[in-house]
Coordinates of C-alpha atoms in Angstrom, one line a residue:
Chain U
X1 CA 0.0 0.0 0.0
X2 CA 1.2 3.5 -0.7
X3 CA 2.1 6.4 1.6
X4 CA -0.5 9.2 1.9
X5 CA -0.6 11.8 -0.8
X6 CA -1.7 15.2 0.3
X7 CA -5.3 14.7 1.4
X8 CA -8.1 16.8 0.0
X9 CA -9.7 19.3 2.4
X10 CA -12.4 18.1 4.7
X11 CA -16.0 18.6 3.6
X12 CA -16.5 20.5 6.8
X13 CA -14.7 20.6 10.2
X14 CA -15.9 20.6 13.8
X15 CA -13.9 21.0 17.0
X16 CA -13.4 17.9 19.2
X17 CA -15.7 19.4 21.9
X18 CA -18.5 19.7 19.3
X19 CA -18.7 15.9 19.0
X20 CA -21.7 15.2 21.2
X21 CA -23.9 12.8 19.3
X22 CA -22.3 9.4 18.5
X23 CA -24.0 6.5 16.7
X24 CA -22.6 3.0 17.1
X25 CA -23.5 0.6 14.3
X26 CA -23.1 -3.1 15.3
X27 CA -23.2 -4.0 18.9
X28 CA -21.2 -7.2 19.4
X29 CA -18.4 -7.5 22.0
X30 CA -16.5 -4.5 20.7
X31 CA -19.5 -2.3 19.9
X32 CA -20.9 -2.7 23.4
X33 CA -17.6 -2.0 25.0
X34 CA -17.3 1.1 22.8
X35 CA -20.7 2.1 24.1
X36 CA -19.5 1.7 27.7
X37 CA -16.4 3.8 26.8
X38 CA -18.5 6.6 25.3
X39 CA -21.1 6.6 28.1
X40 CA -18.4 7.0 30.8
X41 CA -15.9 9.1 29.0
X42 CA -15.1 12.6 30.1
X43 CA -17.6 12.6 32.9
X44 CA -18.5 14.6 34.9
X45 CA -17.8 17.6 32.7
X46 CA -18.8 16.1 29.4
X47 CA -21.4 13.7 28.2
X48 CA -22.2 12.1 24.9
X49 CA -25.6 11.3 23.5
X50 CA -25.6 7.8 22.1
X51 CA -27.5 6.0 19.4
X52 CA -27.2 2.3 18.6
X53 CA -28.2 0.6 15.4
X54 CA -28.1 -3.2 15.3
X55 CA -30.5 -5.7 13.8
X56 CA -30.6 -8.1 16.8
X57 CA -34.3 -8.5 17.8
X58 CA -33.4 -8.6 21.5
X59 CA -31.4 -5.4 21.4
X60 CA -33.2 -3.7 24.3
X61 CA -32.8 -6.8 26.6
X62 CA -29.2 -7.4 25.5
X63 CA -28.1 -3.8 26.2
X64 CA -29.9 -3.7 29.5
X65 CA -28.4 -7.0 30.6
X66 CA -24.7 -6.6 29.5
X67 CA -24.0 -2.9 29.4
X68 CA -24.4 -2.4 33.2
X69 CA -21.6 -5.0 33.8
X70 CA -19.2 -2.7 32.0
X71 CA -20.2 0.4 33.9
X72 CA -19.8 2.0 37.3
X73 CA -23.2 1.6 39.0
X74 CA -23.4 5.4 39.3
X75 CA -23.7 5.5 35.5
X76 CA -26.5 2.9 35.1
X77 CA -29.0 5.8 35.1
X78 CA -27.6 6.9 31.7
X79 CA -28.4 3.7 29.9
X80 CA -32.1 4.4 29.3
X81 CA -31.1 7.6 27.4
X82 CA -29.4 5.6 24.7
X83 CA -31.5 5.5 21.5
X84 CA -31.9 2.0 20.1
X85 CA -32.7 1.0 16.5
X86 CA -33.0 -2.5 15.2
X87 CA -34.1 -2.1 11.5
X88 CA -31.1 -1.3 9.3
X89 CA -33.1 -0.3 6.3
X90 CA -35.9 1.6 7.9
X91 CA -34.1 3.1 10.9
X92 CA -30.7 4.0 9.4
X93 CA -31.6 7.5 8.3
X94 CA -32.9 8.4 11.8
X95 CA -30.0 6.7 13.4
X96 CA -27.3 8.7 11.6
X97 CA -29.0 12.0 10.7
X98 CA -28.0 13.9 13.9
X99 CA -24.6 12.1 14.5
X100 CA -21.4 14.1 14.8
X101 CA -19.6 10.8 14.5
X102 CA -20.5 7.3 13.5
X103 CA -18.5 4.4 14.9
X104 CA -19.0 1.2 12.8
X105 CA -18.4 -2.1 14.6
X106 CA -20.2 -4.4 12.3
X107 CA -19.1 -7.7 10.6
X108 CA -15.5 -8.0 9.6
X109 CA -16.2 -8.0 5.9
X110 CA -15.1 -5.3 3.4
X111 CA -18.2 -5.6 1.2
X112 CA -20.5 -5.3 4.2
X113 CA -18.7 -2.1 5.3
X114 CA -18.6 -0.6 1.8
X115 CA -22.4 -1.1 1.5
X116 CA -23.0 0.4 4.9
X117 CA -21.1 3.6 4.1
X118 CA -23.0 3.8 0.8
X119 CA -26.3 3.5 2.7
X120 CA -25.1 6.0 5.3
X121 CA -23.9 8.6 2.7
X122 CA -27.2 10.2 1.7
X123 CA -28.3 10.8 5.3
X124 CA -25.3 12.2 7.2
X125 CA -24.5 15.9 7.8
X126 CA -21.4 17.3 6.1
X127 CA -19.4 17.5 9.3
X128 CA -20.1 13.9 10.5
X129 CA -16.9 11.9 11.1
X130 CA -16.9 8.2 10.1
X131 CA -14.9 5.7 12.1
X132 CA -14.5 2.0 11.5
X133 CA -13.6 -0.3 14.4
X134 CA -12.4 -3.0 12.0
X135 CA -9.6 -5.3 13.2
X136 CA -7.9 -5.2 9.9
X137 CA -9.7 -3.9 6.9
X138 CA -8.2 -0.5 5.8
X139 CA -10.5 2.4 5.2
X140 CA -9.4 2.6 1.5
X141 CA -10.8 -1.0 1.1
X142 CA -14.2 0.1 2.5
X143 CA -14.9 2.9 0.0
X144 CA -14.9 1.0 -3.2
X145 CA -18.7 1.6 -3.7
X146 CA -19.3 4.9 -5.6
X147 CA -21.5 6.6 -3.0
X148 CA -19.3 5.5 -0.2
X149 CA -16.3 7.1 -2.0
X150 CA -17.8 10.5 -1.4
X151 CA -17.3 9.9 2.3
X152 CA -13.6 9.1 1.9
X153 CA -12.3 12.4 3.3
X154 CA -14.2 11.8 6.6
X155 CA -13.6 8.1 6.9
X156 CA -10.8 6.6 9.0
X157 CA -10.2 3.5 11.0
X158 CA -10.5 3.9 14.8
X159 CA -9.5 0.5 16.0
X160 CA -9.7 -0.3 19.7
X161 CA -8.1 -3.2 21.5
X162 CA -10.5 -5.4 23.3
X163 CA -12.1 -4.3 25.6
X164 CA -12.0 -0.6 24.7
X165 CA -13.7 0.6 27.8
X166 CA -10.7 -0.7 29.7
X167 CA -7.6 -0.6 27.4
X168 CA -6.5 2.9 26.5
X169 CA -5.0 2.3 23.0
X170 CA -6.8 3.4 19.8
X171 CA -5.2 3.0 16.4
X172 CA -6.2 5.8 14.0
X173 CA -5.5 4.7 10.5
X174 CA -6.4 7.2 7.7
X175 CA -6.7 6.2 4.1
X176 CA -4.8 8.2 1.5
X177 CA -8.1 10.1 0.9
X178 CA -8.8 11.0 4.6
X179 CA -8.6 14.7 5.2
X180 CA -6.0 16.0 7.7
X181 CA -8.9 17.9 9.5
X182 CA -10.9 14.7 10.0
X183 CA -7.8 12.9 11.3
X184 CA -6.7 15.7 13.7
X185 CA -10.2 16.3 15.0
X186 CA -10.6 12.6 15.7
X187 CA -7.2 12.4 17.4
X188 CA -7.9 15.5 19.6
X189 CA -11.3 14.1 20.5
X190 CA -10.0 10.8 21.7
X191 CA -7.0 12.1 23.6
X192 CA -8.6 15.3 25.2
X193 CA -12.3 14.4 25.5
X194 CA -12.0 10.6 26.0
X195 CA -8.6 10.4 27.8
X196 CA -7.4 7.6 25.4
X197 CA -4.0 6.9 23.9
X198 CA -4.5 7.3 20.1
X199 CA -1.7 6.3 17.9
X200 CA -1.8 7.5 14.2
X201 CA -0.4 5.0 11.7
X202 CA 1.5 6.6 8.8
X203 CA 0.4 4.0 6.2
X204 CA -2.5 1.6 5.8
X205 CA -1.5 -2.0 6.4
X206 CA -3.6 -5.1 6.8
X207 CA -4.1 -5.8 10.5
X208 CA -2.7 -2.3 11.5
X209 CA 0.0 -2.3 14.1
X210 CA -1.9 -4.0 17.0
X211 CA -3.0 -7.1 15.1
X212 CA 0.2 -7.5 13.1
X213 CA 2.0 -7.6 16.4
X214 CA -0.5 -9.7 18.3
X215 CA -1.2 -12.1 15.5
X216 CA 2.6 -12.6 15.0
X217 CA 2.7 -13.8 18.6
X218 CA -0.5 -15.8 18.1
X219 CA 1.0 -17.6 15.1
X220 CA 4.2 -18.5 17.0
X221 CA 2.0 -19.7 19.9
X222 CA -0.1 -21.9 17.6
X223 CA 3.1 -23.3 16.1
X224 CA 4.5 -24.2 19.6
X225 CA 1.3 -26.0 20.5
X226 CA 1.1 -27.8 17.1
X227 CA 4.7 -28.9 17.3
X228 CA 4.0 -30.3 20.8
X229 CA 6.6 -28.0 22.5
X230 CA 4.0 -26.5 24.9
X231 CA 0.4 -26.8 25.9
X232 CA -1.9 -23.7 25.5
X233 CA -1.8 -23.3 29.3
X234 CA 2.1 -23.3 29.2
X235 CA 1.9 -20.6 26.6
X236 CA -0.3 -18.5 28.8
X237 CA 1.9 -19.1 31.8
X238 CA 4.9 -18.0 29.7
X239 CA 3.2 -14.8 28.5
X240 CA 1.8 -13.9 31.9
X241 CA 5.0 -14.5 33.7
X242 CA 7.4 -12.8 31.4
X243 CA 6.6 -10.5 28.4
X244 CA 3.1 -9.5 29.5
X245 CA 4.1 -7.7 32.7
X246 CA 7.4 -6.6 31.2
X247 CA 5.8 -4.9 28.2
X248 CA 2.8 -3.6 30.2
X249 CA 5.3 -1.5 32.1
X250 CA 8.0 -0.6 29.6
X251 CA 6.9 -1.3 26.0
X252 CA 8.9 -3.7 23.9
X253 CA 11.6 -1.7 22.1
X254 CA 12.4 0.1 25.3
X255 CA 12.5 -3.1 27.3
X256 CA 15.0 -4.7 24.9
X257 CA 17.1 -1.5 24.8
X258 CA 17.1 -1.6 28.6
X259 CA 18.0 -5.3 28.5
X260 CA 21.1 -4.4 26.5
X261 CA 22.5 -2.6 29.6
X262 CA 25.1 0.2 29.1
X263 CA 25.2 -0.4 25.3
X264 CA 21.4 -0.2 24.7
X265 CA 19.7 -1.9 21.8
X266 CA 23.0 -2.2 19.9
X267 CA 24.4 -4.3 22.7
X268 CA 21.2 -6.4 22.8
X269 CA 21.7 -7.3 19.1
X270 CA 25.4 -8.0 19.7
X271 CA 24.7 -10.4 22.6
X272 CA 21.5 -12.1 21.4
X273 CA 21.2 -11.1 17.7
X274 CA 22.6 -14.5 16.6
X275 CA 19.8 -16.4 18.4
X276 CA 17.2 -13.8 17.2
X277 CA 18.3 -14.5 13.6
X278 CA 18.2 -18.2 14.0
X279 CA 14.8 -18.1 15.7
X280 CA 13.4 -15.9 12.9
X281 CA 14.8 -18.2 10.3
X282 CA 13.2 -21.3 11.8
X283 CA 9.9 -19.8 12.7
X284 CA 9.1 -18.4 9.3
X285 CA 8.4 -22.0 8.1
X286 CA 5.4 -24.2 8.1
X287 CA 2.7 -22.0 9.4
X288 CA -1.0 -21.9 9.4
X289 CA -4.1 -23.6 8.2
X290 CA -7.3 -24.8 9.7
X291 CA -5.9 -28.0 11.3
X292 CA -3.8 -25.8 13.5
X293 CA -6.7 -23.8 14.6
X294 CA -8.7 -26.9 15.4
X295 CA -5.9 -28.4 17.6
X296 CA -5.5 -25.2 19.5
X297 CA -9.2 -24.5 19.8
X298 CA -9.8 -28.0 21.3
X299 CA -7.0 -27.5 23.8
X300 CA -8.2 -24.1 24.8
X301 CA -11.7 -25.5 25.4
X302 CA -10.4 -28.3 27.5
X303 CA -8.3 -25.9 29.5
X304 CA -10.6 -23.0 30.1
X305 CA -14.2 -24.1 29.1
X306 CA -16.6 -22.3 26.8
X307 CA -17.4 -19.5 27.4
X308 CA -14.3 -18.4 29.3
X309 CA -15.0 -16.8 32.6
X310 CA -13.7 -13.2 32.7
X311 CA -14.7 -12.5 36.2
X312 CA -12.3 -10.1 37.8
X313 CA -10.3 -9.6 34.6
X314 CA -11.3 -6.1 33.8
X315 CA -10.8 -4.9 37.4
X316 CA -7.3 -6.5 37.3
X317 CA -6.5 -4.9 34.0
X318 CA -7.6 -1.5 35.4
X319 CA -5.2 -2.0 38.3
X320 CA -2.3 -2.9 35.9
X321 CA -3.0 0.3 33.9
X322 CA -2.9 2.3 37.1
X323 CA 0.6 1.0 38.1
Chain K
X1 CA 14.6 -31.9 16.8
X2 CA 13.2 -35.1 18.3
X3 CA 10.9 -35.8 21.2
X4 CA 12.5 -37.2 24.3
X5 CA 13.4 -40.9 24.4
X6 CA 13.2 -42.4 27.9
X7 CA 16.0 -40.7 29.7
X8 CA 18.8 -42.6 31.5
X9 CA 18.7 -42.6 35.3
X10 CA 20.4 -39.7 37.0
X11 CA 23.9 -40.2 38.3
X12 CA 22.6 -39.3 41.7
X13 CA 19.6 -37.5 43.1
X14 CA 19.1 -34.9 45.8
X15 CA 15.9 -33.4 47.1
X16 CA 15.1 -29.8 46.3
X17 CA 15.7 -28.7 49.9
X18 CA 19.2 -30.1 49.7
X19 CA 20.2 -27.5 47.1
X20 CA 22.0 -25.0 49.3
X21 CA 25.2 -24.1 47.4
X22 CA 24.8 -22.5 44.1
X23 CA 27.5 -21.3 41.7
X24 CA 26.7 -18.7 39.0
X25 CA 29.1 -18.7 36.1
X26 CA 29.1 -15.4 34.1
X27 CA 27.7 -12.3 35.8
X28 CA 26.3 -10.0 33.1
X29 CA 22.8 -8.6 33.3
X30 CA 21.1 -12.0 33.7
X31 CA 23.7 -13.5 36.0
X32 CA 23.5 -10.6 38.4
X33 CA 19.8 -10.7 38.5
X34 CA 19.8 -14.5 39.1
X35 CA 22.2 -13.8 42.0
X36 CA 19.6 -11.3 43.4
X37 CA 16.9 -14.0 43.0
X38 CA 18.9 -16.6 44.8
X39 CA 20.0 -14.3 47.6
X40 CA 16.5 -13.3 48.4
X41 CA 14.6 -16.5 47.6
X42 CA 12.8 -18.4 50.2
X43 CA 13.8 -16.1 53.0
X44 CA 13.5 -16.0 56.0
X45 CA 13.3 -19.8 56.3
X46 CA 15.8 -20.8 53.6
X47 CA 19.1 -19.3 52.5
X48 CA 21.4 -20.2 49.7
X49 CA 25.2 -20.0 49.8
X50 CA 26.4 -18.3 46.6
X51 CA 29.6 -18.5 44.6
X52 CA 30.2 -16.4 41.4
X53 CA 32.8 -17.1 38.8
X54 CA 33.4 -14.3 36.2
X55 CA 36.7 -13.1 34.7
X56 CA 35.9 -9.4 34.9
X57 CA 38.8 -7.8 36.9
X58 CA 36.5 -5.4 38.7
X59 CA 34.2 -8.2 39.9
X60 CA 34.2 -7.2 43.6
X61 CA 33.4 -3.5 42.8
X62 CA 30.8 -4.4 40.2
X63 CA 28.9 -6.8 42.5
X64 CA 29.1 -4.3 45.4
X65 CA 27.8 -1.5 43.2
X66 CA 25.0 -3.1 41.2
X67 CA 23.7 -6.0 43.3
X68 CA 22.3 -3.7 46.2
X69 CA 20.1 -1.9 43.6
X70 CA 18.4 -5.3 43.0
X71 CA 17.8 -6.1 46.7
X72 CA 15.7 -5.1 49.6
X73 CA 18.1 -3.1 51.9
X74 CA 17.5 -5.6 54.7
X75 CA 19.4 -8.2 52.5
X76 CA 22.4 -6.1 51.7
X77 CA 24.2 -7.7 54.7
X78 CA 24.2 -11.0 52.8
X79 CA 26.3 -9.6 49.9
X80 CA 29.7 -10.0 51.6
X81 CA 29.1 -13.7 52.1
X82 CA 29.1 -14.4 48.3
X83 CA 32.3 -16.1 47.3
X84 CA 33.8 -14.3 44.2
X85 CA 36.3 -15.9 41.7
X86 CA 37.8 -14.1 38.7
X87 CA 40.2 -16.6 37.2
X88 CA 38.4 -19.2 35.1
X89 CA 41.3 -21.6 34.7
X90 CA 42.7 -21.4 38.2
X91 CA 39.5 -20.9 40.2
X92 CA 37.1 -23.1 38.4
X93 CA 37.7 -26.2 40.5
X94 CA 37.2 -24.4 43.8
X95 CA 34.1 -22.5 42.5
X96 CA 32.2 -25.7 41.5
X97 CA 33.5 -28.4 43.8
X98 CA 30.9 -27.8 46.6
X99 CA 28.1 -26.7 44.3
X100 CA 24.7 -28.5 44.5
X101 CA 23.8 -26.6 41.4
X102 CA 25.7 -24.5 38.8
X103 CA 23.8 -21.9 36.9
X104 CA 25.7 -20.9 33.7
X105 CA 24.9 -17.4 32.4
X106 CA 28.0 -16.9 30.1
X107 CA 28.3 -15.8 26.5
X108 CA 25.6 -16.9 24.1
X109 CA 27.8 -19.3 22.2
X110 CA 27.4 -23.1 21.9
X111 CA 31.2 -23.7 21.7
X112 CA 31.9 -21.6 24.8
X113 CA 29.2 -23.4 26.7
X114 CA 30.4 -26.8 25.5
X115 CA 34.0 -26.1 26.6
X116 CA 32.7 -24.8 30.0
X117 CA 30.9 -28.0 30.8
X118 CA 33.9 -30.0 29.7
X119 CA 36.1 -28.0 32.1
X120 CA 33.5 -28.3 34.9
X121 CA 33.0 -32.1 34.5
X122 CA 36.1 -33.3 36.4
X123 CA 35.4 -31.2 39.4
X124 CA 31.7 -31.5 40.2
X125 CA 30.1 -33.9 42.7
X126 CA 27.9 -36.7 41.3
X127 CA 24.7 -34.9 42.5
X128 CA 25.4 -31.5 41.1
X129 CA 22.7 -30.1 38.8
X130 CA 23.8 -28.1 35.8
X131 CA 21.6 -25.3 34.6
X132 CA 22.1 -23.1 31.5
X133 CA 20.5 -19.7 31.4
X134 CA 21.0 -19.5 27.6
X135 CA 18.4 -17.5 25.6
X136 CA 18.2 -20.1 22.9
X137 CA 20.9 -22.8 22.7
X138 CA 19.4 -26.2 23.6
X139 CA 21.2 -28.3 26.2
X140 CA 21.8 -31.0 23.5
X141 CA 23.8 -28.5 21.5
X142 CA 26.0 -27.7 24.6
X143 CA 27.2 -31.3 25.2
X144 CA 29.0 -32.0 22.0
X145 CA 32.4 -32.1 23.7
X146 CA 33.2 -35.6 24.9
X147 CA 33.8 -34.8 28.6
X148 CA 30.7 -32.6 28.7
X149 CA 28.6 -35.5 27.4
X150 CA 29.1 -37.3 30.7
X151 CA 27.1 -34.5 32.3
X152 CA 24.2 -34.8 29.9
X153 CA 21.8 -36.5 32.4
X154 CA 22.2 -33.6 34.8
X155 CA 22.2 -30.7 32.3
X156 CA 19.1 -28.7 31.4
X157 CA 18.2 -25.2 30.3
X158 CA 16.8 -23.1 33.1
X159 CA 16.0 -19.9 31.1
X160 CA 14.8 -16.9 33.0
X161 CA 13.1 -13.9 31.5
X162 CA 14.9 -10.6 32.1
X163 CA 15.1 -9.7 35.0
X164 CA 14.7 -13.0 36.8
X165 CA 14.7 -11.4 40.3
X166 CA 11.4 -9.8 39.3
X167 CA 9.7 -11.9 36.6
X168 CA 8.4 -15.3 37.9
X169 CA 8.7 -17.4 34.7
X170 CA 11.5 -20.0 34.2
X171 CA 11.6 -22.2 31.2
X172 CA 13.0 -25.7 32.0
X173 CA 14.1 -27.4 28.8
X174 CA 15.7 -30.8 29.2
X175 CA 17.6 -32.4 26.4
X176 CA 16.7 -36.0 25.3
X177 CA 19.5 -37.2 27.6
X178 CA 18.4 -35.2 30.7
X179 CA 17.3 -37.5 33.5
X180 CA 13.8 -37.3 34.9
X181 CA 15.3 -37.0 38.3
X182 CA 17.3 -33.9 37.4
X183 CA 14.3 -32.4 35.8
X184 CA 11.9 -33.0 38.6
X185 CA 14.3 -32.0 41.3
X186 CA 15.0 -28.7 39.5
X187 CA 11.3 -28.1 38.9
X188 CA 10.4 -28.7 42.5
X189 CA 13.3 -26.5 43.7
X190 CA 12.2 -23.6 41.6
X191 CA 8.5 -23.8 42.4
X192 CA 8.7 -24.8 46.1
X193 CA 12.0 -23.2 47.4
X194 CA 12.2 -20.2 45.0
X195 CA 8.4 -19.5 44.5
X196 CA 8.9 -19.2 40.8
X197 CA 6.6 -20.3 37.9
X198 CA 8.6 -23.0 36.1
X199 CA 7.3 -24.3 32.7
X200 CA 8.7 -27.5 31.4
X201 CA 9.0 -27.7 27.6
X202 CA 8.3 -31.1 26.0
X203 CA 10.8 -30.7 23.2
X204 CA 13.9 -28.7 22.6
X205 CA 13.5 -25.9 20.1
X206 CA 15.8 -22.9 19.2
X207 CA 14.7 -19.9 21.3
X208 CA 12.5 -22.0 23.5
X209 CA 8.9 -20.8 24.1
X210 CA 9.6 -17.3 25.5
X211 CA 12.0 -16.1 22.8
X212 CA 10.1 -17.7 19.9
X213 CA 7.1 -15.8 21.1
X214 CA 8.8 -12.5 21.9
X215 CA 11.1 -12.5 18.9
X216 CA 8.0 -13.1 16.6
X217 CA 6.6 -9.9 18.0
X218 CA 10.0 -8.2 17.8
X219 CA 10.3 -9.2 14.1
X220 CA 6.8 -7.8 13.3
X221 CA 7.7 -4.6 15.2
X222 CA 10.9 -4.2 13.2
X223 CA 8.9 -4.7 10.0
X224 CA 6.4 -2.0 11.0
X225 CA 9.2 0.5 11.7
X226 CA 11.1 -0.4 8.6
X227 CA 8.0 -0.1 6.4
X228 CA 7.3 3.3 7.9
X229 CA 4.0 2.4 9.4
X230 CA 5.0 3.3 13.0
X231 CA 7.8 4.8 15.0
X232 CA 9.4 2.7 17.7
X233 CA 7.6 4.9 20.2
X234 CA 4.3 4.2 18.5
X235 CA 5.1 0.4 18.8
X236 CA 5.8 0.8 22.5
X237 CA 2.6 2.9 23.0
X238 CA 0.6 0.2 21.2
X239 CA 2.1 -2.7 23.2
X240 CA 1.8 -0.9 26.5
X241 CA -1.8 0.2 25.9
X242 CA -3.2 -3.0 24.6
X243 CA -1.6 -6.5 24.6
X244 CA 0.9 -5.9 27.4
X245 CA -1.7 -5.2 30.2
X246 CA -4.2 -7.6 28.6
X247 CA -1.8 -10.5 28.5
X248 CA -0.2 -9.7 31.9
X249 CA -3.6 -10.4 33.4
X250 CA -5.1 -13.2 31.3
X251 CA -2.4 -14.8 29.1
X252 CA -2.9 -14.8 25.3
X253 CA -5.0 -17.9 24.4
X254 CA -7.3 -17.3 27.3
X255 CA -7.7 -13.6 26.2
X256 CA -8.6 -14.5 22.6
X257 CA -10.9 -17.3 23.8
X258 CA -12.6 -14.7 26.1
X259 CA -12.7 -12.2 23.2
X260 CA -14.8 -14.8 21.3
X261 CA -17.6 -14.3 23.8
X262 CA -20.2 -17.1 24.1
X263 CA -18.5 -19.2 21.4
X264 CA -15.0 -19.0 22.9
X265 CA -12.0 -19.4 20.6
X266 CA -14.0 -21.0 17.8
X267 CA -16.1 -17.9 17.6
X268 CA -12.9 -15.8 17.6
X269 CA -11.6 -17.7 14.5
X270 CA -15.0 -17.4 12.8
X271 CA -15.2 -13.6 13.3
X272 CA -11.6 -12.6 12.9
X273 CA -9.9 -15.7 11.4
X274 CA -10.0 -14.2 7.9
X275 CA -8.1 -11.2 8.9
X276 CA -5.7 -13.4 11.0
X277 CA -4.9 -15.4 7.9
X278 CA -4.4 -12.4 5.7
X279 CA -2.1 -10.8 8.2
X280 CA -0.1 -14.0 8.6
X281 CA 0.2 -14.3 4.8
X282 CA 1.5 -10.8 4.4
X283 CA 3.7 -10.7 7.4
X284 CA 5.7 -13.9 6.5
X285 CA 7.4 -12.0 3.7
X286 CA 10.5 -9.8 3.5
X287 CA 12.0 -10.0 7.0
X288 CA 15.2 -9.4 8.6
X289 CA 18.8 -8.5 8.1
X290 CA 21.2 -6.0 9.6
X291 CA 19.9 -2.9 7.8
X292 CA 16.6 -3.4 9.7
X293 CA 18.4 -3.7 13.0
X294 CA 20.3 -0.5 12.2
X295 CA 17.2 1.5 11.4
X296 CA 15.5 0.4 14.5
X297 CA 18.5 0.8 16.8
X298 CA 19.0 4.4 15.7
X299 CA 15.4 5.3 16.3
X300 CA 15.4 3.6 19.7
X301 CA 18.6 5.6 20.6
X302 CA 17.0 8.9 19.5
X303 CA 13.8 8.1 21.4
X304 CA 15.2 6.7 24.7
X305 CA 18.9 7.5 24.8
X306 CA 21.7 5.1 25.7
X307 CA 21.7 3.5 28.2
X308 CA 17.9 3.5 28.8
X309 CA 16.8 4.6 32.2
X310 CA 15.1 1.9 34.1
X311 CA 14.3 3.9 37.2
X312 CA 11.1 2.7 38.7
X313 CA 10.6 -0.1 36.2
X314 CA 11.2 -3.0 38.5
X315 CA 9.0 -1.6 41.2
X316 CA 6.2 -1.0 38.7
X317 CA 6.6 -4.6 37.3
X318 CA 6.4 -6.0 40.9
X319 CA 3.1 -4.1 41.3
X320 CA 1.8 -5.5 38.1
X321 CA 2.6 -9.0 39.2
X322 CA 0.8 -8.4 42.5
X323 CA -2.4 -7.5 40.7

């Protein structure tokens, strides 16, 4: 993919503090957690009016049941103010018409997203920002449809890491057609109003930075399990007892540079670079496929059950982030 | 590499609580941190007598200066009791003769390690356990020299993650010739006496589990920087704000299985598996080489300086581990 050419000017601009109405489209795991983020962000000085569009017939019951578990009890009173729409075709115009920003968290499918933006296009105001929470589909791959293409200056990926109401990172990934104004307004909104840690990628790339990094580790983990070196529980013990806490505190490059002692990262390469090269050479071979996934999936189910209990996880993660 | 055949019986066995004298050979970053681990482990009911062999001429000054920074002030009084030897050839017999276990943390070089074990062989007691803190060289690659081969039943990799006096993980990696007794005594010693989290790998593999996992992520991070997608600081922000804290709390397989919601890991593959596959396919290409390392090294030096300050890092990591 190419580096960004000079983007065209935005259709319109608004300041970060003028983003007050947000519509979430698609309310799976990520969408609901985004909803929790938006409902609790910036309080007590700042509140967002939220609208949700999702075709599940039990939308009201679902939101009433799950959303409170993501929120401080003091905020439960805000849940009834969320506007809920379940009919994509009929409700879409009403759901997006007053939005200052739309955060799409629908199925992970480029065609679906392209059609959504085309359907949204006739109904949004000229200043509305368009954010996609896709895990890996670049914005430029979402605007193939003609009508959606008109939205390109205001469309960018705003990819959270699961769950976004806890983890502070957001990846902002503009396409080459995204306007600088849309990018900078979004970036300022998430850092100033929502107290998040947005990182802007300089080029589109499949999987962005988070998933390229995380999936590289997932691949190596699947390889270890499939080769019979480790069980899935061993892998989790390894990650939890070593790189997880280390990187939570110091990042990865900084940690390796510190590990090199007086000589920094250069000394790290000198001491361990040979092993690094050999590991890279061996680990590039023989990856992937559905058999792999099956082996790992069965082991994970035996080890942790289905669904996996997450009791206490989010509170523990919050405490890690406060360290 | 092959799975383990039935190993031969140990030359001799001892119980974990009979490991009282430990000799550390090589006192770089890892060796010194191991020393801090051993000096503080199991207290107040259990203490280890420590010996260090390292050729650096300023060994006394170095240990007196750095080791206290790794230890609770109440333990500083134990430092003068450590026996220090600086002459490999002349002092080696005295340094290893009374050892119940020898932990090798010398240069990352298979020939060096092979020669060390050959030199150690004539002087150790029949029960002495032999541990290598190598980052990636399997025990079976360390016993090529004839005399070292005699030690094979008692030799295994005990690989810590940096810094071992903080991070609980130890990878125990036996060779096919390692005795079950040596493995199980070592495992029990580290879990019961030292309160660590040992994981036993079922097969030797270059880089073991930790470094295969960590270097896979490092490789992807170097690729992102070299492609101009992210800066090194962006990578660290990404890791610190997403997978670091997530994996510190829940491991990686467990986290992805939880992310799949009701359907567990199978649902995760169904929802995001397409993107995972595409990321794997693209990221397997075009890796590596010294130019890469140079680009990244320069950026890290500009971002963090040389050496990198680690003030507060270990205390923060301890707090993460207590969460």
